[in-house]
Coordinates of C-alpha atoms in Angstrom, one line a residue:
X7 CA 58.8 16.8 -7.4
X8 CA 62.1 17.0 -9.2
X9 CA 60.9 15.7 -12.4
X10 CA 57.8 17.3 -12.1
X11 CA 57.5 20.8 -10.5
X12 CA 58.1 22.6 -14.1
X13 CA 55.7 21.5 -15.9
X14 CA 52.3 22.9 -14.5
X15 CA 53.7 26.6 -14.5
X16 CA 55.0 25.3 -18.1
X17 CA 51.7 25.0 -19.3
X18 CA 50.2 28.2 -17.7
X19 CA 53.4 30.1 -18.9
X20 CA 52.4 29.2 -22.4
X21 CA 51.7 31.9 -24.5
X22 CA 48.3 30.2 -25.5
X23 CA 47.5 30.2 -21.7
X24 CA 48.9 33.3 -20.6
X25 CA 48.0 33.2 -17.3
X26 CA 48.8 35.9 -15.0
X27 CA 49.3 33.8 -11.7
X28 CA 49.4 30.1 -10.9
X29 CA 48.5 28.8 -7.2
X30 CA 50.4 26.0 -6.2
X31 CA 48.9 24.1 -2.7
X32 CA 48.3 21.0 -0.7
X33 CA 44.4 20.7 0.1
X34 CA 42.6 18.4 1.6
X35 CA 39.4 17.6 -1.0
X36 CA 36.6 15.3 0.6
X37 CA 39.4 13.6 2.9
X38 CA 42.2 13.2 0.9
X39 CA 45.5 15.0 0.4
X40 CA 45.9 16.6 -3.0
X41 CA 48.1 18.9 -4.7
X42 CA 46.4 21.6 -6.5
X43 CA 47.5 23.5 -9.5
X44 CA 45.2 26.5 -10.2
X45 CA 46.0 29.4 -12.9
X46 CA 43.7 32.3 -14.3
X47 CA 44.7 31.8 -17.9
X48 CA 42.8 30.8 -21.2
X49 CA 41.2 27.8 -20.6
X50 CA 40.4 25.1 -22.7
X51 CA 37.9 23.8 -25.0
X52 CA 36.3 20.4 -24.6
X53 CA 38.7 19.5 -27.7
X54 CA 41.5 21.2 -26.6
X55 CA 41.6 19.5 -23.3
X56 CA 41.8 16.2 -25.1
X57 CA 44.4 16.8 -26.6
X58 CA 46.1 17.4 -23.6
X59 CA 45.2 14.1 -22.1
X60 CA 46.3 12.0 -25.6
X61 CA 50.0 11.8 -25.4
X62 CA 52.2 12.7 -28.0
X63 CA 49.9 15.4 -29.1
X64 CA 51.5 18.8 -29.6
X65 CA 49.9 22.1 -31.2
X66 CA 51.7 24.5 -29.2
X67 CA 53.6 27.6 -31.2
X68 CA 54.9 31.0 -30.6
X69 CA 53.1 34.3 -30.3
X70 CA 54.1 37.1 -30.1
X71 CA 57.9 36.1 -29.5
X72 CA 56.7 34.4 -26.7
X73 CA 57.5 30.9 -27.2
X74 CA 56.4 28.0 -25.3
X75 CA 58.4 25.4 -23.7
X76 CA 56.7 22.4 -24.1
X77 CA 56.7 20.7 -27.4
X78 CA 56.1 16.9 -27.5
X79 CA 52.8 16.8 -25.6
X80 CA 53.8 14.4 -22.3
X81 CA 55.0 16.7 -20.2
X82 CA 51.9 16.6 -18.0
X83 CA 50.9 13.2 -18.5
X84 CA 54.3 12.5 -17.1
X85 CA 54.6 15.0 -14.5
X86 CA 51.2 14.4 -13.3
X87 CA 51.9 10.9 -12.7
X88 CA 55.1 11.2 -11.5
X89 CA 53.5 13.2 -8.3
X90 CA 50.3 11.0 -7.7
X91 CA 48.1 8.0 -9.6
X92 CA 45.3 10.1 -10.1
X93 CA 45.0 13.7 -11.8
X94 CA 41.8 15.8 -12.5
X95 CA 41.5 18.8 -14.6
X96 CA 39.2 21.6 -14.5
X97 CA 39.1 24.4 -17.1
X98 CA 36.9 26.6 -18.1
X99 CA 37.2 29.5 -21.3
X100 CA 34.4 31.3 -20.8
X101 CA 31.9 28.9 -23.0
X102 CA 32.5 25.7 -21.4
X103 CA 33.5 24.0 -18.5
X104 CA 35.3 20.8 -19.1
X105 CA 36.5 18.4 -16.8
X106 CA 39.1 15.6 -18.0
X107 CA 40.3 12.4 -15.4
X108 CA 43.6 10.6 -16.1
X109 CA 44.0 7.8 -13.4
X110 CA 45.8 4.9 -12.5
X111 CA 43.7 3.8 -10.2
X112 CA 40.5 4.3 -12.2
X113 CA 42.5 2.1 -15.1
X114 CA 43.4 -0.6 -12.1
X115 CA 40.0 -1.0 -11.2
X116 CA 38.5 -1.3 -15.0
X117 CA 41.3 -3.7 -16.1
X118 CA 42.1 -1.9 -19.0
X119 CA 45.0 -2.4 -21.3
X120 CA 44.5 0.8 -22.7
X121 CA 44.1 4.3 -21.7
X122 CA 40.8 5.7 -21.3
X123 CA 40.4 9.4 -20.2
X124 CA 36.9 10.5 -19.3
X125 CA 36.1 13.9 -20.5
X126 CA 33.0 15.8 -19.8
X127 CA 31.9 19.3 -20.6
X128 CA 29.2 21.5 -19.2
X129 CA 27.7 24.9 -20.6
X130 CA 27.8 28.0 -18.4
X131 CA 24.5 27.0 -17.2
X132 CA 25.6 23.8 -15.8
X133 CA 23.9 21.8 -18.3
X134 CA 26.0 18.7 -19.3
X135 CA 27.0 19.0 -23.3
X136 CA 26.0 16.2 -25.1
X137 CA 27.7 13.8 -26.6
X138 CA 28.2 10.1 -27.3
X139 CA 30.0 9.2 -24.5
X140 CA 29.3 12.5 -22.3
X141 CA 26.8 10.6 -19.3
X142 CA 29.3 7.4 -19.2
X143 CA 32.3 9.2 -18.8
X144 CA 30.5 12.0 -15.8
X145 CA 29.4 8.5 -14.6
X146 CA 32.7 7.2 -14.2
X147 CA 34.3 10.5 -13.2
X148 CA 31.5 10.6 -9.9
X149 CA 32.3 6.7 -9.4
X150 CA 36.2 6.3 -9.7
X151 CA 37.3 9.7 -8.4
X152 CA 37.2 11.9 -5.1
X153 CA 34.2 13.8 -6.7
X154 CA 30.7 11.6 -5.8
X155 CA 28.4 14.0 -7.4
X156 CA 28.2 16.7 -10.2
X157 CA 27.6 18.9 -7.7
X158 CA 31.2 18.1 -6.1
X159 CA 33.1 18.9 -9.2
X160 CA 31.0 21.9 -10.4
X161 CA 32.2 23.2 -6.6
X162 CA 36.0 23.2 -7.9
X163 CA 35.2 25.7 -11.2
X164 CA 34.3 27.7 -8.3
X165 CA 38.1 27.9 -6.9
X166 CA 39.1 29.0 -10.5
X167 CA 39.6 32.5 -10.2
X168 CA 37.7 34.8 -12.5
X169 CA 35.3 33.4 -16.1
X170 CA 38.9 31.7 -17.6
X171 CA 41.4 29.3 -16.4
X172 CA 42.7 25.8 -15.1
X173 CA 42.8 23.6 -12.1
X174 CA 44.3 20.7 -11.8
X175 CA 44.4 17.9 -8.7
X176 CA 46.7 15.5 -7.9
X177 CA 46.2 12.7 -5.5
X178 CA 46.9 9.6 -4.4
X179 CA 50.4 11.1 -4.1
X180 CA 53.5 9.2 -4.4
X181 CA 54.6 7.0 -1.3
X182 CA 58.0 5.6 -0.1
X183 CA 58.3 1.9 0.4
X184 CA 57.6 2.7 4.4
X185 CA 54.6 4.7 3.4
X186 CA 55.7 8.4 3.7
X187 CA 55.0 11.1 1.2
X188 CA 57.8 11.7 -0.5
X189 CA 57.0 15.3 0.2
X190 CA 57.2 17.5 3.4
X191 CA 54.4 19.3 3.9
X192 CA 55.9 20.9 7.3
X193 CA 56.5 24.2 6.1
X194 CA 53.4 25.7 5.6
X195 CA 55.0 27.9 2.8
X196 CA 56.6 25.5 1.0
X197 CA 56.9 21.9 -0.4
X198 CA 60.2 20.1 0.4
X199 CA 62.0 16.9 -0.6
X200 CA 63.3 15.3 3.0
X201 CA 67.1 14.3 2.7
X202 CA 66.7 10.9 3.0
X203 CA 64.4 10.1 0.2
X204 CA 65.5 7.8 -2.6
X205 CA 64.7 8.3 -5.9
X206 CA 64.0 4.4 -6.3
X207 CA 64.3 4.6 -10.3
X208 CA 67.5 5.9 -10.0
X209 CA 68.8 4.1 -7.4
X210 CA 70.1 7.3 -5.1
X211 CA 69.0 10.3 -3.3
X212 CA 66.9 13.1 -5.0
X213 CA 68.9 15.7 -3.3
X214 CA 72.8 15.9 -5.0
X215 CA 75.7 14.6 -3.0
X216 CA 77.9 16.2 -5.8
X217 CA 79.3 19.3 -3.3
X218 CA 80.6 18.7 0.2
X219 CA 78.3 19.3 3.3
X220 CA 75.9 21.4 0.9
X221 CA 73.1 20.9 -1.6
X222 CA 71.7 24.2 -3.3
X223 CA 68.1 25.0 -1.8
X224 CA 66.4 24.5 -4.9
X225 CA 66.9 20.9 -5.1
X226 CA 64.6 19.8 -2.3
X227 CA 62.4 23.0 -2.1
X228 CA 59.7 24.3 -4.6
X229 CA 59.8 27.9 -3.2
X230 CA 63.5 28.2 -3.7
X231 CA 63.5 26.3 -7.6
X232 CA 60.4 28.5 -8.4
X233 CA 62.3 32.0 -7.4
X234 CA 64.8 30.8 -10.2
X235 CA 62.6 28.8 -12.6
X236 CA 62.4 31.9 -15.1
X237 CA 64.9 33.9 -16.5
X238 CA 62.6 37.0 -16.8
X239 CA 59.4 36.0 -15.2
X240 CA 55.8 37.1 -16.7
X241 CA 53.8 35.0 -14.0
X242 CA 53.2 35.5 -10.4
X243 CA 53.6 32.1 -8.8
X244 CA 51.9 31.7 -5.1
X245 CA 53.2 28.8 -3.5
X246 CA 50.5 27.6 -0.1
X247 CA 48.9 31.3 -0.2
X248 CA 52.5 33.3 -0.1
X249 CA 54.0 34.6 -3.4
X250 CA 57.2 33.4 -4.6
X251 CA 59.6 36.4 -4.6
X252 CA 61.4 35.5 -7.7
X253 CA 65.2 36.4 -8.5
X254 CA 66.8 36.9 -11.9
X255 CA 69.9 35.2 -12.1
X256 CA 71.6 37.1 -14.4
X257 CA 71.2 40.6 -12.5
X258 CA 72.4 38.9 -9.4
X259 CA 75.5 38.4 -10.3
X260 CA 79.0 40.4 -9.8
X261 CA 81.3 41.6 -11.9
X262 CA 79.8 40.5 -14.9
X263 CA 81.0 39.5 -18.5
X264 CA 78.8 38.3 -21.1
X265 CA 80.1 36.5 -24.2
X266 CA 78.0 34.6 -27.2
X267 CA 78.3 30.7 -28.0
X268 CA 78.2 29.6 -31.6
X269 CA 78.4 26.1 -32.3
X270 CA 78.2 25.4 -36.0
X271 CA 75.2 23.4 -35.5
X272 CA 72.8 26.1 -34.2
X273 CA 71.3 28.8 -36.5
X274 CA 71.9 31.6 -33.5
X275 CA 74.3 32.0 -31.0
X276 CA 73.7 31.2 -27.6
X277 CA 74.2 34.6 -25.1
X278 CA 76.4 33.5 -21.9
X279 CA 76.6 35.8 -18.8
X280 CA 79.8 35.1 -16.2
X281 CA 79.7 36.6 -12.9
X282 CA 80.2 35.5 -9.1
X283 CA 77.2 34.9 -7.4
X284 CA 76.9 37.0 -3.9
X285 CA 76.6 33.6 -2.1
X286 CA 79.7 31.5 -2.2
X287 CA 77.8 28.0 -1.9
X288 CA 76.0 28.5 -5.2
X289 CA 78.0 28.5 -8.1
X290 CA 78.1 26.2 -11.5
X291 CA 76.1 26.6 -14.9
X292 CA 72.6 27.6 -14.9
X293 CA 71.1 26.5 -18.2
X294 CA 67.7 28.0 -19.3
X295 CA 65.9 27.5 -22.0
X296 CA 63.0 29.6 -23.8
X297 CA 63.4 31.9 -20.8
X298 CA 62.7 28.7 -18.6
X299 CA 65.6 27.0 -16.0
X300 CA 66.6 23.4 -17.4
X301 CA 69.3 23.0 -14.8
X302 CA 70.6 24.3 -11.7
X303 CA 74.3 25.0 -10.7
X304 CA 75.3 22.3 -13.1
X305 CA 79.2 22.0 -12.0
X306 CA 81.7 22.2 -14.9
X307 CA 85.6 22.2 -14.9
X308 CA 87.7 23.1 -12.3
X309 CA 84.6 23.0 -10.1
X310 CA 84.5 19.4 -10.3
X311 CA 88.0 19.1 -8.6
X312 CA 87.9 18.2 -5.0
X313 CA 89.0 20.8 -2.7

């Protein structure tokens, strides 16, 4: 969840996608447990939806000032897998409806050395669009995934809100060695990362054991790291059917100061606000990026020092 929980609203926040909101929630789909990532933007073309599955592939760029964060084309390849095996995108742009599956477990079963990632795309109608490998691939989809039937996946264009837009479902979601999720699902407003779960690649826990007795919120909760993700938010985020109140921290701050950074390597300066946050347990850098937070209370200085 650390790694990944930027990098759906990323791709709705992009200006190609534009989506107003993005629904965030934990379903259960034909008896499993899924996360689901559901936005009302732009869609995508059968094309542009492989591109999105090919890693490495990039044709992102700015419009209107509004530039997106992405850049190198893995960010949901990654993230995707990172939260479960198996990950199925719906999209639909007002012309077609395209489905795409990236999954371990499909590649498991096949034996493949390579990776394959059945795409399929229907009319408005429907009707399946032909092409070479169209029947295979829905095949395969209807065989290897939760979805038996074209009837089952037409079903999810339905939870798309409005003629445009993206869903995306994640399942076969990442275990512990004991079995757990390595989410809580407790809180039925939120998704949380338990205190003792070990980030195995890293060898410690996901939650920081940098500060004494405290860990900021938005470490091991998506409600709280959403409320901050942005630094001025265009997108409505609802996290398990309650909106995210979001919180601009820059205007939250006291006594203010503002200064510019300009190291002789960067065409622009970088604008730097100061201030004391109103609660005393958060306090370090926060480090955003194309509007979007990079990282959170990063300790610097005399803030390092115990004591």
């Amino acid at each position: 969840l650390t790694v990944s929980r930027p990098l759906f609203s990323d791709n709705a926040y992009d200006p190609d996608v534009a989506a107003r909101q993005l629904f965030i929630d934990m379903e259960d789909v034909n008896g499993t447990q899924c996360l689901t990532f559901t936005d009302n933007g732009a869609g995508m073309t059968p094309e542009k939806l492989h591109k999105m599955l090919s890693f490495g592939f990039c044709e992102k760029v700015e419009i209107n000032g509004h530039k997106p964060v992405g850049h190198y084309g893995n960010g949901f390849k990654s993230g995707s897998m990172r939260l479960g095996k198996d990950a199925i995108v719906f999209t639909k742009n007002g012309k077609f409806m395209s489905i795409g599956f990236l999954s371990q477990t499909y590649l498991a079963s096949l034996g493949a050395e390579t990776v394959i990632t059945p795409i399929v795309a229907f009319d408005t109608a429907e009707i399946l669009v032909h092409t070479e490998d169209g029947k295979p691939s829905l095949q395969h989809i209807t065989k290897y995934s939760i979805f038996k039937s074209k009837q089952e996946l037409m079903e999810q264009f339905g939870k798309v809100p409005g003629r445009k837009g993206t869903r995306i479902v994640i399942y076969n979601i990442r275990r512990t060695k004991d079995g757990r999720p390595e989410f809580d699902f407790i809180d039925e407003t939120d998704f949380k990362i338990p205190d003792d779960i070990i980030d195995e690649q890293a060898g410690k826990k996901f939650r920081r054991q940098d500060r004494q007795d405290y860990s900021p919120e938005c470490d091991y909760s998506l409600r709280a790291y959403c409320s901050i993700l942005y630094l001025n938010p265009k997108m409505q985020i609802i996290l398990r059917g309650k909106k995210v109140k979001t919180q601009k921290i820059a205007k939250s701050l006291n006594n203010t100061e503002r200064d510019v950074y300009k190291p002789q390597w960067l065409p622009r300066g970088v604008k730097i606000t100061f201030g004391f946050s109103p609660q005393k347990n958060h306090y370090g850098i926060m480090m955003y990026h194309r509007n979007r937070l990079i990282n959170a209370y990063e300790m610097g200085g005399p803030q390092l020092k115990p004591g």
